[in-house]
Coordinates of C-alpha atoms in Angstrom, one line a residue:
Chain A
X1 CA -12.7 -14.1 16.5
X2 CA -8.9 -14.6 17.0
X3 CA -7.5 -16.2 13.9
X4 CA -4.2 -17.9 13.1
X5 CA -1.8 -15.8 11.0
X6 CA -2.5 -16.1 7.2
X7 CA 0.2 -17.7 5.1
X8 CA 3.4 -15.6 5.6
X9 CA 5.4 -14.2 2.7
X10 CA 8.8 -12.8 3.4
X11 CA 9.5 -9.8 1.1
X12 CA 13.0 -8.4 0.3
X13 CA 12.4 -5.4 -1.8
X14 CA 12.9 -1.7 -2.1
X15 CA 10.7 1.0 -0.6
X16 CA 8.8 3.4 -2.9
X17 CA 7.3 6.5 -1.2
X18 CA 4.5 6.6 -3.8
X19 CA 3.1 3.3 -2.7
X20 CA 2.7 2.3 -6.3
X21 CA 5.6 -0.2 -6.2
X22 CA 8.0 -1.7 -3.6
X23 CA 7.3 -3.1 -0.2
X24 CA 4.1 -1.1 0.3
X25 CA 2.7 -2.5 -3.0
X26 CA 3.9 -6.0 -2.2
X27 CA 2.2 -5.9 1.2
X28 CA -1.0 -4.8 -0.3
X29 CA -0.9 -7.4 -3.0
X30 CA -0.1 -10.1 -0.5
X31 CA -2.9 -9.0 1.9
X32 CA -5.4 -8.9 -1.0
X33 CA -4.4 -12.4 -1.9
X34 CA -4.9 -13.8 1.6
X35 CA -1.4 -13.6 3.0
X36 CA 0.6 -11.7 5.6
X37 CA 3.8 -9.8 4.4
X38 CA 7.0 -9.5 6.4
X39 CA 9.1 -6.8 4.7
X40 CA 12.8 -6.2 4.8
X41 CA 13.8 -3.1 2.8
X42 CA 16.7 -3.7 0.5
X43 CA 16.8 0.0 -0.6
X44 CA 15.1 3.3 0.0
X45 CA 14.3 5.3 -3.1
X46 CA 13.4 8.9 -3.9
X47 CA 10.8 8.8 -6.7
X48 CA 7.4 9.9 -7.9
X49 CA 5.0 8.7 -10.6
X50 CA 7.3 9.9 -13.3
X51 CA 10.6 8.3 -12.4
X52 CA 13.2 7.3 -9.8
X53 CA 15.7 10.0 -8.9
X54 CA 17.7 8.2 -6.1
X55 CA 18.3 4.7 -4.9
X56 CA 20.0 4.2 -1.5
X57 CA 20.8 0.5 -0.9
X58 CA 20.1 -0.8 2.6
X59 CA 22.7 -1.7 5.2
X60 CA 23.2 -5.5 4.7
X61 CA 23.8 -6.0 8.5
X62 CA 20.4 -4.5 9.2
X63 CA 18.8 -6.7 6.6
X64 CA 20.4 -9.8 8.2
X65 CA 19.4 -8.7 11.7
X66 CA 15.8 -8.2 10.6
X67 CA 15.7 -11.7 9.1
X68 CA 17.1 -13.1 12.4
X69 CA 14.5 -11.2 14.4
X70 CA 11.8 -12.8 12.3
X71 CA 13.1 -16.3 12.6
X72 CA 10.1 -17.5 14.6
X73 CA 7.6 -16.5 11.9
X74 CA 6.3 -19.4 9.7
X75 CA 7.5 -18.1 6.3
X76 CA 5.7 -20.0 3.6
X77 CA 7.0 -18.1 0.5
X78 CA 9.7 -15.5 -0.3
X79 CA 9.4 -12.6 -2.8
X80 CA 12.5 -10.7 -3.9
X81 CA 12.4 -7.4 -5.7
X82 CA 14.9 -4.6 -6.2
X83 CA 18.5 -5.5 -5.2
X84 CA 20.5 -2.3 -6.1
X85 CA 24.0 -3.4 -5.3
X86 CA 26.2 -6.4 -4.8
X87 CA 26.2 -6.2 -1.0
X88 CA 22.4 -6.4 -0.7
X89 CA 22.2 -9.1 -3.4
X90 CA 24.7 -11.2 -1.4
X91 CA 22.9 -10.8 1.9
X92 CA 19.5 -11.6 0.1
X93 CA 21.0 -14.8 -1.1
X94 CA 22.2 -15.6 2.5
X95 CA 18.7 -14.9 3.8
X96 CA 17.0 -17.1 1.2
X97 CA 19.3 -20.0 2.1
X98 CA 17.9 -19.9 5.7
X99 CA 14.5 -21.1 4.3
X100 CA 15.1 -24.4 2.5
X101 CA 12.1 -25.7 0.7
X102 CA 10.2 -22.4 0.8
X103 CA 9.1 -21.3 -2.7
X104 CA 11.0 -18.2 -3.9
X105 CA 9.6 -15.7 -6.4
X106 CA 12.3 -13.3 -7.8
X107 CA 11.2 -10.2 -9.7
X108 CA 14.3 -8.8 -11.4
X109 CA 13.8 -5.1 -11.0
X110 CA 16.4 -3.7 -13.4
X111 CA 14.7 -0.5 -14.6
X112 CA 12.2 1.9 -13.2
X113 CA 8.8 2.3 -14.9
X114 CA 9.9 5.8 -15.8
X115 CA 13.1 4.6 -17.5
X116 CA 15.8 5.0 -14.8
X117 CA 18.3 2.3 -14.8
X118 CA 18.5 0.4 -11.5
X119 CA 21.2 -2.2 -12.4
X120 CA 24.5 -2.7 -14.2
X121 CA 25.8 -5.5 -16.4
X122 CA 28.0 -6.6 -13.5
X123 CA 25.1 -6.7 -11.1
X124 CA 23.0 -8.6 -13.7
X125 CA 25.7 -11.2 -14.0
X126 CA 25.9 -11.6 -10.2
X127 CA 22.1 -11.9 -10.1
X128 CA 22.3 -14.8 -12.6
X129 CA 25.3 -16.4 -11.0
X130 CA 24.3 -16.2 -7.3
X131 CA 20.6 -15.7 -7.0
X132 CA 18.5 -17.2 -9.7
X133 CA 19.5 -20.8 -8.8
X134 CA 17.2 -20.2 -5.7
X135 CA 14.2 -19.1 -7.7
X136 CA 11.1 -21.3 -8.1
X137 CA 10.0 -18.6 -10.5
X138 CA 11.6 -15.6 -12.1
X139 CA 9.2 -12.8 -13.4
X140 CA 11.1 -10.6 -15.9
X141 CA 9.5 -8.5 -18.6
X142 CA 11.0 -8.8 -22.0
X143 CA 13.5 -6.0 -21.5
X144 CA 14.8 -7.6 -18.2
X145 CA 14.9 -11.0 -19.9
X146 CA 17.2 -9.6 -22.6
X147 CA 19.5 -8.0 -20.0
X148 CA 19.7 -11.2 -17.9
X149 CA 20.7 -13.3 -21.0
X150 CA 23.0 -11.0 -22.9
X151 CA 24.7 -13.9 -24.7
X152 CA 21.4 -14.7 -26.3
X153 CA 21.2 -11.3 -27.9
X154 CA 20.6 -12.6 -31.4
X155 CA 17.9 -15.1 -30.4
X156 CA 14.4 -14.9 -29.1
X157 CA 12.6 -14.9 -25.8
X158 CA 12.4 -18.7 -25.6
X159 CA 16.1 -19.1 -26.1
X160 CA 16.7 -16.5 -23.4
X161 CA 14.3 -18.2 -21.0
X162 CA 16.0 -21.5 -21.6
X163 CA 19.3 -19.9 -20.8
X164 CA 18.0 -18.8 -17.4
X165 CA 16.5 -22.2 -16.7
X166 CA 19.9 -23.6 -17.5
X167 CA 21.4 -21.2 -15.0
X168 CA 19.3 -22.9 -12.3
X169 CA 15.8 -21.3 -11.8
X170 CA 12.9 -23.6 -11.9
X171 CA 10.6 -21.5 -14.2
X172 CA 10.5 -18.1 -15.9
X173 CA 7.3 -16.1 -16.4
X174 CA 8.1 -13.6 -19.1
X175 CA 5.6 -10.7 -19.0
X176 CA 4.8 -9.0 -22.3
X177 CA 3.4 -5.7 -21.2
X178 CA 6.5 -3.9 -22.5
X179 CA 6.3 -5.7 -25.9
X180 CA 6.2 -3.1 -28.7
X181 CA 2.8 -3.3 -30.3
X182 CA 2.8 -5.4 -33.4
X183 CA 1.0 -3.7 -36.3
X184 CA -1.4 -6.6 -36.6
X185 CA -2.3 -7.0 -32.9
X186 CA -2.3 -4.0 -30.7
X187 CA -5.0 -5.3 -28.4
X188 CA -3.4 -8.1 -26.3
X189 CA -0.6 -8.7 -24.0
X190 CA 1.0 -12.2 -23.8
X191 CA 2.6 -13.6 -20.7
X192 CA 4.6 -16.8 -21.1
X193 CA 5.5 -19.4 -18.4
X194 CA 8.6 -21.3 -19.4
X195 CA 9.5 -24.5 -17.5
X196 CA 12.0 -27.2 -18.4
X197 CA 9.1 -29.3 -19.8
X198 CA 6.9 -26.8 -21.6
X199 CA 5.8 -23.2 -22.3
X200 CA 2.3 -21.9 -21.5
X201 CA 0.8 -18.7 -22.6
X202 CA -1.9 -16.3 -21.3
X203 CA -3.3 -13.4 -23.2
X204 CA -4.9 -10.3 -21.6
X205 CA -6.5 -7.2 -23.1
X206 CA -4.0 -4.5 -23.4
X207 CA -4.8 -1.6 -21.0
X208 CA -4.7 2.0 -22.2
X209 CA -2.2 3.5 -19.7
X210 CA 1.3 2.9 -18.2
X211 CA 1.4 1.8 -14.6
X212 CA 3.7 2.2 -11.7
X213 CA 4.2 -1.1 -9.8
X214 CA 2.6 -3.6 -12.1
X215 CA 5.6 -6.0 -11.9
X216 CA 5.6 -5.8 -8.0
X217 CA 1.9 -6.4 -7.9
X218 CA 2.1 -9.5 -10.1
X219 CA 5.2 -11.1 -8.3
X220 CA 3.9 -10.4 -4.8
X221 CA 0.4 -11.9 -5.6
X222 CA 2.2 -14.9 -7.1
X223 CA 4.2 -15.4 -3.9
X224 CA 1.0 -15.1 -1.7
X225 CA -0.7 -17.7 -3.9
X226 CA 2.3 -20.1 -3.6
X227 CA 2.4 -19.5 0.2
X228 CA -1.3 -20.5 0.3
X229 CA -0.5 -23.8 -1.5
X230 CA -1.4 -23.1 -5.1
X231 CA 0.5 -25.0 -7.8
X232 CA 2.8 -22.9 -9.9
X233 CA 0.5 -22.7 -13.0
X234 CA -2.5 -21.9 -10.7
X235 CA -0.5 -19.2 -8.9
X236 CA 0.6 -17.7 -12.2
X237 CA -2.9 -17.6 -13.5
X238 CA -4.5 -16.1 -10.3
X239 CA -1.7 -13.6 -9.9
X240 CA -2.1 -12.4 -13.5
X241 CA -5.9 -12.1 -13.0
X242 CA -5.3 -10.1 -9.8
X243 CA -2.7 -7.8 -11.4
X244 CA -4.8 -7.2 -14.5
X245 CA -7.8 -6.3 -12.3
X246 CA -5.7 -4.0 -10.1
X247 CA -4.4 -2.1 -13.1
X248 CA -7.7 -2.0 -14.9
X249 CA -9.3 -0.4 -11.8
X250 CA -6.2 1.8 -11.3
X251 CA -5.9 5.4 -10.3
X252 CA -4.8 8.3 -12.4
X253 CA -2.7 10.8 -10.3
X254 CA -2.5 14.3 -11.6
X255 CA 0.8 13.5 -13.4
X256 CA 2.7 10.5 -14.5
X257 CA 2.0 6.8 -14.5
X258 CA -1.2 5.3 -13.2
X259 CA -1.3 3.6 -9.8
X260 CA -2.6 0.1 -9.3
X261 CA -5.8 -0.4 -7.2
X262 CA -5.1 -3.5 -5.3
X263 CA -8.3 -3.3 -3.3
X264 CA -10.6 -2.8 -6.4
X265 CA -13.1 -5.3 -5.0
X266 CA -14.7 -2.7 -2.7
X267 CA -13.4 0.6 -3.8
X268 CA -11.3 0.9 -0.6
X269 CA -14.1 1.2 1.8
X270 CA -14.6 -1.7 4.2
X271 CA -15.8 0.2 7.2
X272 CA -19.3 1.3 7.4
X273 CA -20.0 4.4 5.4
X274 CA -21.0 7.3 7.6
X275 CA -24.5 8.6 6.9
X276 CA -24.6 12.2 5.8
Chain B
X1 CA -12.8 2.2 -15.0
X2 CA -9.9 4.6 -14.5
X3 CA -10.5 6.5 -11.2
X4 CA -9.1 9.7 -9.7
X5 CA -6.6 9.1 -6.9
X6 CA -8.4 8.6 -3.5
X7 CA -7.7 11.2 -0.8
X8 CA -3.9 11.2 -0.3
X9 CA -2.3 10.9 3.2
X10 CA 1.4 11.7 3.6
X11 CA 2.9 9.4 6.2
X12 CA 6.1 10.1 8.0
X13 CA 6.8 7.1 10.2
X14 CA 9.1 4.2 11.0
X15 CA 9.2 0.9 9.1
X16 CA 8.4 -2.3 11.0
X17 CA 9.4 -5.5 9.2
X18 CA 6.5 -7.5 10.9
X19 CA 3.9 -5.3 9.2
X20 CA 2.0 -5.0 12.5
X21 CA 3.0 -1.4 12.9
X22 CA 4.8 1.4 11.0
X23 CA 4.4 2.5 7.4
X24 CA 3.1 -0.9 6.2
X25 CA 0.4 -0.7 8.9
X26 CA -0.4 2.9 8.1
X27 CA -0.7 2.2 4.4
X28 CA -3.1 -0.7 5.1
X29 CA -5.2 1.4 7.5
X30 CA -5.3 4.3 5.0
X31 CA -6.3 2.0 2.1
X32 CA -8.9 0.3 4.2
X33 CA -10.4 3.7 5.0
X34 CA -10.6 4.8 1.4
X35 CA -7.3 6.7 1.1
X36 CA -4.0 6.5 -0.7
X37 CA -0.8 6.6 1.4
X38 CA 2.5 8.2 0.5
X39 CA 5.2 7.0 2.9
X40 CA 8.5 8.6 3.9
X41 CA 10.3 6.3 6.3
X42 CA 11.7 8.2 9.4
X43 CA 13.5 5.1 10.7
X44 CA 14.1 1.5 10.0
X45 CA 13.7 -0.9 12.9
X46 CA 14.7 -4.4 13.7
X47 CA 11.9 -6.1 15.6
X48 CA 9.5 -9.0 15.9
X49 CA 6.2 -9.5 17.7
X50 CA 7.9 -9.4 21.1
X51 CA 9.9 -6.2 21.0
X52 CA 12.1 -3.7 19.1
X53 CA 15.8 -4.5 19.2
X54 CA 17.2 -1.7 17.0
X55 CA 16.1 1.6 15.6
X56 CA 18.0 3.3 12.8
X57 CA 16.9 6.9 12.1
X58 CA 16.6 7.8 8.4
X59 CA 18.8 10.2 6.6
X60 CA 17.1 13.6 6.9
X61 CA 18.3 14.7 3.4
X62 CA 16.6 11.6 1.9
X63 CA 13.4 12.4 3.8
X64 CA 13.4 15.9 2.5
X65 CA 14.2 14.8 -1.1
X66 CA 11.3 12.4 -1.0
X67 CA 8.9 15.1 0.1
X68 CA 10.2 17.3 -2.7
X69 CA 9.7 14.5 -5.3
X70 CA 6.1 14.0 -4.1
X71 CA 5.3 17.8 -4.3
X72 CA 2.9 17.3 -7.2
X73 CA 0.7 14.9 -5.2
X74 CA -2.5 16.4 -3.7
X75 CA -1.8 15.7 0.0
X76 CA -5.1 16.0 2.0
X77 CA -3.8 14.9 5.4
X78 CA -0.5 14.1 7.2
X79 CA 0.2 11.4 9.7
X80 CA 3.3 11.4 11.7
X81 CA 4.6 8.4 13.8
X82 CA 8.0 7.4 15.1
X83 CA 10.6 10.2 15.2
X84 CA 13.6 8.6 16.8
X85 CA 16.1 11.5 16.9
X86 CA 16.3 15.2 16.8
X87 CA 17.4 15.4 13.1
X88 CA 14.4 13.4 11.8
X89 CA 12.1 15.3 14.1
X90 CA 13.4 18.6 12.8
X91 CA 13.0 17.6 9.1
X92 CA 9.5 16.3 9.8
X93 CA 8.6 19.7 11.1
X94 CA 10.1 21.3 7.9
X95 CA 8.1 18.9 5.7
X96 CA 4.8 19.6 7.6
X97 CA 5.3 23.3 7.1
X98 CA 5.2 22.8 3.3
X99 CA 1.5 21.8 3.6
X100 CA -0.3 24.7 5.2
X101 CA -3.9 24.1 6.0
X102 CA -3.6 20.3 5.7
X103 CA -4.8 18.4 8.8
X104 CA -2.0 16.8 10.7
X105 CA -2.4 13.7 13.0
X106 CA 0.6 13.1 15.2
X107 CA 1.0 9.8 17.0
X108 CA 3.7 10.1 19.7
X109 CA 5.5 6.8 19.4
X110 CA 7.6 6.8 22.6
X111 CA 7.7 3.2 23.5
X112 CA 7.4 -0.1 21.6
X113 CA 4.5 -2.4 22.4
X114 CA 7.0 -4.9 23.9
X115 CA 8.4 -2.2 26.2
X116 CA 11.5 -0.9 24.4
X117 CA 12.0 2.8 25.0
X118 CA 12.0 4.8 21.7
X119 CA 12.5 8.3 23.0
X120 CA 14.4 10.3 25.6
X121 CA 13.2 13.2 27.9
X122 CA 15.2 15.6 25.6
X123 CA 13.4 14.3 22.5
X124 CA 10.0 14.5 24.2
X125 CA 10.8 18.1 25.0
X126 CA 11.7 18.9 21.4
X127 CA 8.6 17.1 20.3
X128 CA 6.4 19.4 22.4
X129 CA 8.4 22.5 21.6
X130 CA 8.7 22.1 17.8
X131 CA 6.2 19.7 16.5
X132 CA 2.9 19.5 18.4
X133 CA 2.0 23.1 17.5
X134 CA 1.4 21.7 14.0
X135 CA -1.0 19.0 15.2
X136 CA -4.7 19.1 14.5
X137 CA -4.8 16.0 16.7
X138 CA -2.3 14.2 18.9
X139 CA -3.0 10.6 19.8
X140 CA -1.0 9.5 22.9
X141 CA -1.8 6.6 25.2
X142 CA -1.8 7.4 28.9
X143 CA 1.8 6.5 29.3
X144 CA 2.8 8.8 26.4
X145 CA 0.6 11.6 27.7
X146 CA 2.4 11.5 31.0
X147 CA 5.9 11.6 29.4
X148 CA 4.9 14.5 27.2
X149 CA 3.6 16.5 30.2
X150 CA 6.2 15.8 32.9
X151 CA 5.5 19.0 34.8
X152 CA 1.9 17.7 35.4
X153 CA 3.3 14.5 37.0
X154 CA 1.1 15.1 40.1
X155 CA -2.1 15.8 38.3
X156 CA -4.5 13.8 36.1
X157 CA -5.0 13.1 32.4
X158 CA -7.2 16.1 31.9
X159 CA -4.5 18.5 33.3
X160 CA -1.9 16.8 31.1
X161 CA -4.0 17.1 28.0
X162 CA -4.7 20.8 28.8
X163 CA -0.9 21.3 29.1
X164 CA -0.5 19.9 25.5
X165 CA -3.4 22.0 24.2
X166 CA -1.6 25.1 25.7
X167 CA 1.6 24.0 23.9
X168 CA -0.3 24.5 20.7
X169 CA -2.0 21.3 19.4
X170 CA -5.7 21.7 18.5
X171 CA -6.9 18.5 20.2
X172 CA -5.7 15.4 22.1
X173 CA -7.2 11.9 21.8
X174 CA -6.0 10.0 24.9
X175 CA -6.3 6.3 24.3
X176 CA -6.9 4.2 27.4
X177 CA -5.9 0.7 26.3
X178 CA -2.8 0.9 28.5
X179 CA -4.9 2.0 31.5
X180 CA -4.4 -0.5 34.4
X181 CA -7.6 -2.4 35.0
X182 CA -9.5 -0.9 37.8
X183 CA -10.9 -3.6 40.2
X184 CA -14.4 -2.5 39.6
X185 CA -14.4 -2.3 35.8
X186 CA -12.1 -4.5 33.9
X187 CA -14.4 -4.7 30.9
X188 CA -14.0 -1.4 29.1
X189 CA -11.4 0.9 27.6
X190 CA -12.1 4.6 27.5
X191 CA -10.7 7.0 24.9
X192 CA -11.0 10.7 25.6
X193 CA -10.9 13.5 23.0
X194 CA -9.8 16.8 24.6
X195 CA -10.4 20.1 22.8
X196 CA -10.1 23.6 24.1
X197 CA -13.9 23.7 24.5
X198 CA -14.7 20.2 25.8
X199 CA -13.9 16.6 26.5
X200 CA -15.7 13.7 24.9
X201 CA -15.4 10.0 25.8
X202 CA -15.9 6.7 24.0
X203 CA -16.0 3.3 25.6
X204 CA -15.1 0.0 23.9
X205 CA -15.1 -3.5 25.2
X206 CA -11.7 -4.5 26.4
X207 CA -10.1 -7.1 24.2
X208 CA -8.3 -10.2 25.6
X209 CA -4.9 -9.8 24.0
X210 CA -2.1 -7.3 23.5
X211 CA -1.6 -6.0 20.0
X212 CA 1.3 -4.8 17.9
X213 CA 0.4 -1.7 16.0
X214 CA -2.9 -0.7 17.5
X215 CA -1.8 3.0 17.9
X216 CA -0.6 3.2 14.3
X217 CA -3.8 1.6 13.0
X218 CA -5.9 4.2 14.9
X219 CA -3.9 7.3 14.0
X220 CA -3.6 6.3 10.3
X221 CA -7.3 5.6 10.0
X222 CA -8.0 8.9 11.6
X223 CA -5.8 10.7 9.1
X224 CA -7.5 8.9 6.2
X225 CA -10.9 10.0 7.5
X226 CA -9.8 13.6 7.9
X227 CA -8.4 13.5 4.3
X228 CA -11.8 12.3 3.1
X229 CA -13.4 15.3 4.7
X230 CA -14.8 14.0 8.0
X231 CA -15.0 16.4 10.9
X232 CA -12.6 15.7 13.8
X233 CA -15.2 14.0 16.1
X234 CA -16.5 11.9 13.2
X235 CA -13.0 10.9 12.2
X236 CA -12.2 10.0 15.8
X237 CA -15.3 7.8 16.1
X238 CA -14.8 6.1 12.7
X239 CA -11.1 5.5 13.4
X240 CA -11.8 4.0 16.8
X241 CA -14.4 1.7 15.3
X242 CA -12.0 0.6 12.6
X243 CA -9.2 0.0 15.0
X244 CA -11.4 -2.0 17.4
X245 CA -12.6 -4.1 14.6
X246 CA -9.1 -4.7 13.2
X247 CA -7.9 -5.8 16.7
X248 CA -10.9 -7.9 17.5
X249 CA -10.4 -9.8 14.2
X250 CA -6.7 -9.9 14.8
X251 CA -4.2 -12.7 14.1
X252 CA -2.3 -14.7 16.7
X253 CA 1.3 -15.4 15.6
X254 CA 3.1 -18.3 17.1
X255 CA 4.6 -16.0 19.7
X256 CA 4.2 -12.5 21.0
X257 CA 1.7 -9.8 20.5
X258 CA -1.3 -10.3 18.2
X259 CA -1.4 -8.5 14.8
X260 CA -4.2 -6.3 13.6
X261 CA -6.4 -7.5 10.7
X262 CA -7.0 -4.3 8.8
X263 CA -9.0 -6.1 6.1
X264 CA -11.3 -8.1 8.4
X265 CA -14.3 -7.3 6.3
X266 CA -13.5 -10.0 3.7
X267 CA -10.9 -12.2 5.5
X268 CA -8.2 -10.9 3.1
X269 CA -9.6 -12.6 0.0
X270 CA -10.9 -10.2 -2.6
X271 CA -10.0 -12.1 -5.7
X272 CA -12.2 -14.9 -6.8
X273 CA -11.5 -18.1 -4.8
X274 CA -10.1 -20.8 -7.0
X275 CA -12.3 -23.8 -7.4
X276 CA -10.8 -27.0 -6.1

């Protein structure tokens, strides 16, 4: 019954004690999509289901030593999340360069679900200049897209995505969950995949709550799908399906944002139920 | 389809980038046993499937702030793993005291699977003096049991377990995976639950590999079972069953110790398989 290791995804992201987001969420989404996560924390955070109150960037030397220690693992995709300062961003870029040809998913985590700002205009600029050239796919929401393309302030999402493609990333999946509800259509959420050749859209029923970790869930599932060999559009579709299911089966804590249920398929109970 | 949060387990443990052990392993084992993990890292580590090369204890103030931020979550069990210095041990004890009446599982992580020492005699003494009085159950292997009861060096496991019961913990589950194979019986592993009233044993077929994170898997599953309302003997039995299944379906990386498969029930693939 001994099995080979599933497709390995290297995750560089923050740690969230609630488990809704960050490396715990990423590991869950990757496991649920048939992969194995290796995780290098880029930051610790103090937070709950309301908001983030502190972000402590990791020591870049520890991040690099961790990547070196994992050098014998067969990394098949990389997922990058929160990078809270220039030093961790710089070392993340160095780590990514060690894995040429490996697909890279970058989720620009610029703001917490509860509203706390996790980046600065300078850090956004460094992110665009140094990092997104390594991305096979970038997964901003509309707010993050606007912050990453400030010079396209007077244009639309397509122009902003084109600006990021011009800056070197291979594709941009713009998620629309944070889109303000248009009066005529409050019932759907549109996600758009921009590539140099085309744009493709998916529509999903809008869910009735706000969620902690929806972006991490989507991006990590996407990385696991790419690690398993899916094409980019297939991986996008499967990851959106997985994220939507995880949110729609989500949990309501006593206060704050809902938490995704990334093991909705069996209500979290694989082992034999005990008989009463 | 919105559900209430599953029984919550607060985890204080180290982070292991491989995902075999530490908070990622704990979260997986807790999710797989029907719980929801909140995780406060007590240390970051640099390691792979061979051994641990660095341990960086967490900042105690960050640990405490994290526990405060999570104060509105309905914690139903606590699981404690690696405590790599006196400061993190002391703050872990402070955090546990905030949750009177909540069952506490303490896994004394004194040595890495690959052999690296993660504790000192002084830290072991502090662990016994300050922490184990809060434990509903302590889950040492035979090596850890011997280190925690050095004054019983010339006696047996039962005497050592009794010494720890006298020091204030409610029960001790001594795992026997690290028992040297007796010539007459290389085929089984015996785990023994010591309580002030009795001792109870379980035997499991010995598996043919060494594993990274077996102790974390067992202790976290046990905490999830207690959070869900199992009695202590029931939780011990279910957690052993879960850990044995996770190991027996484990993964073989290219080098080093095998990795537990905590989602063996469905081969890690809940979402609909894509059609070719």
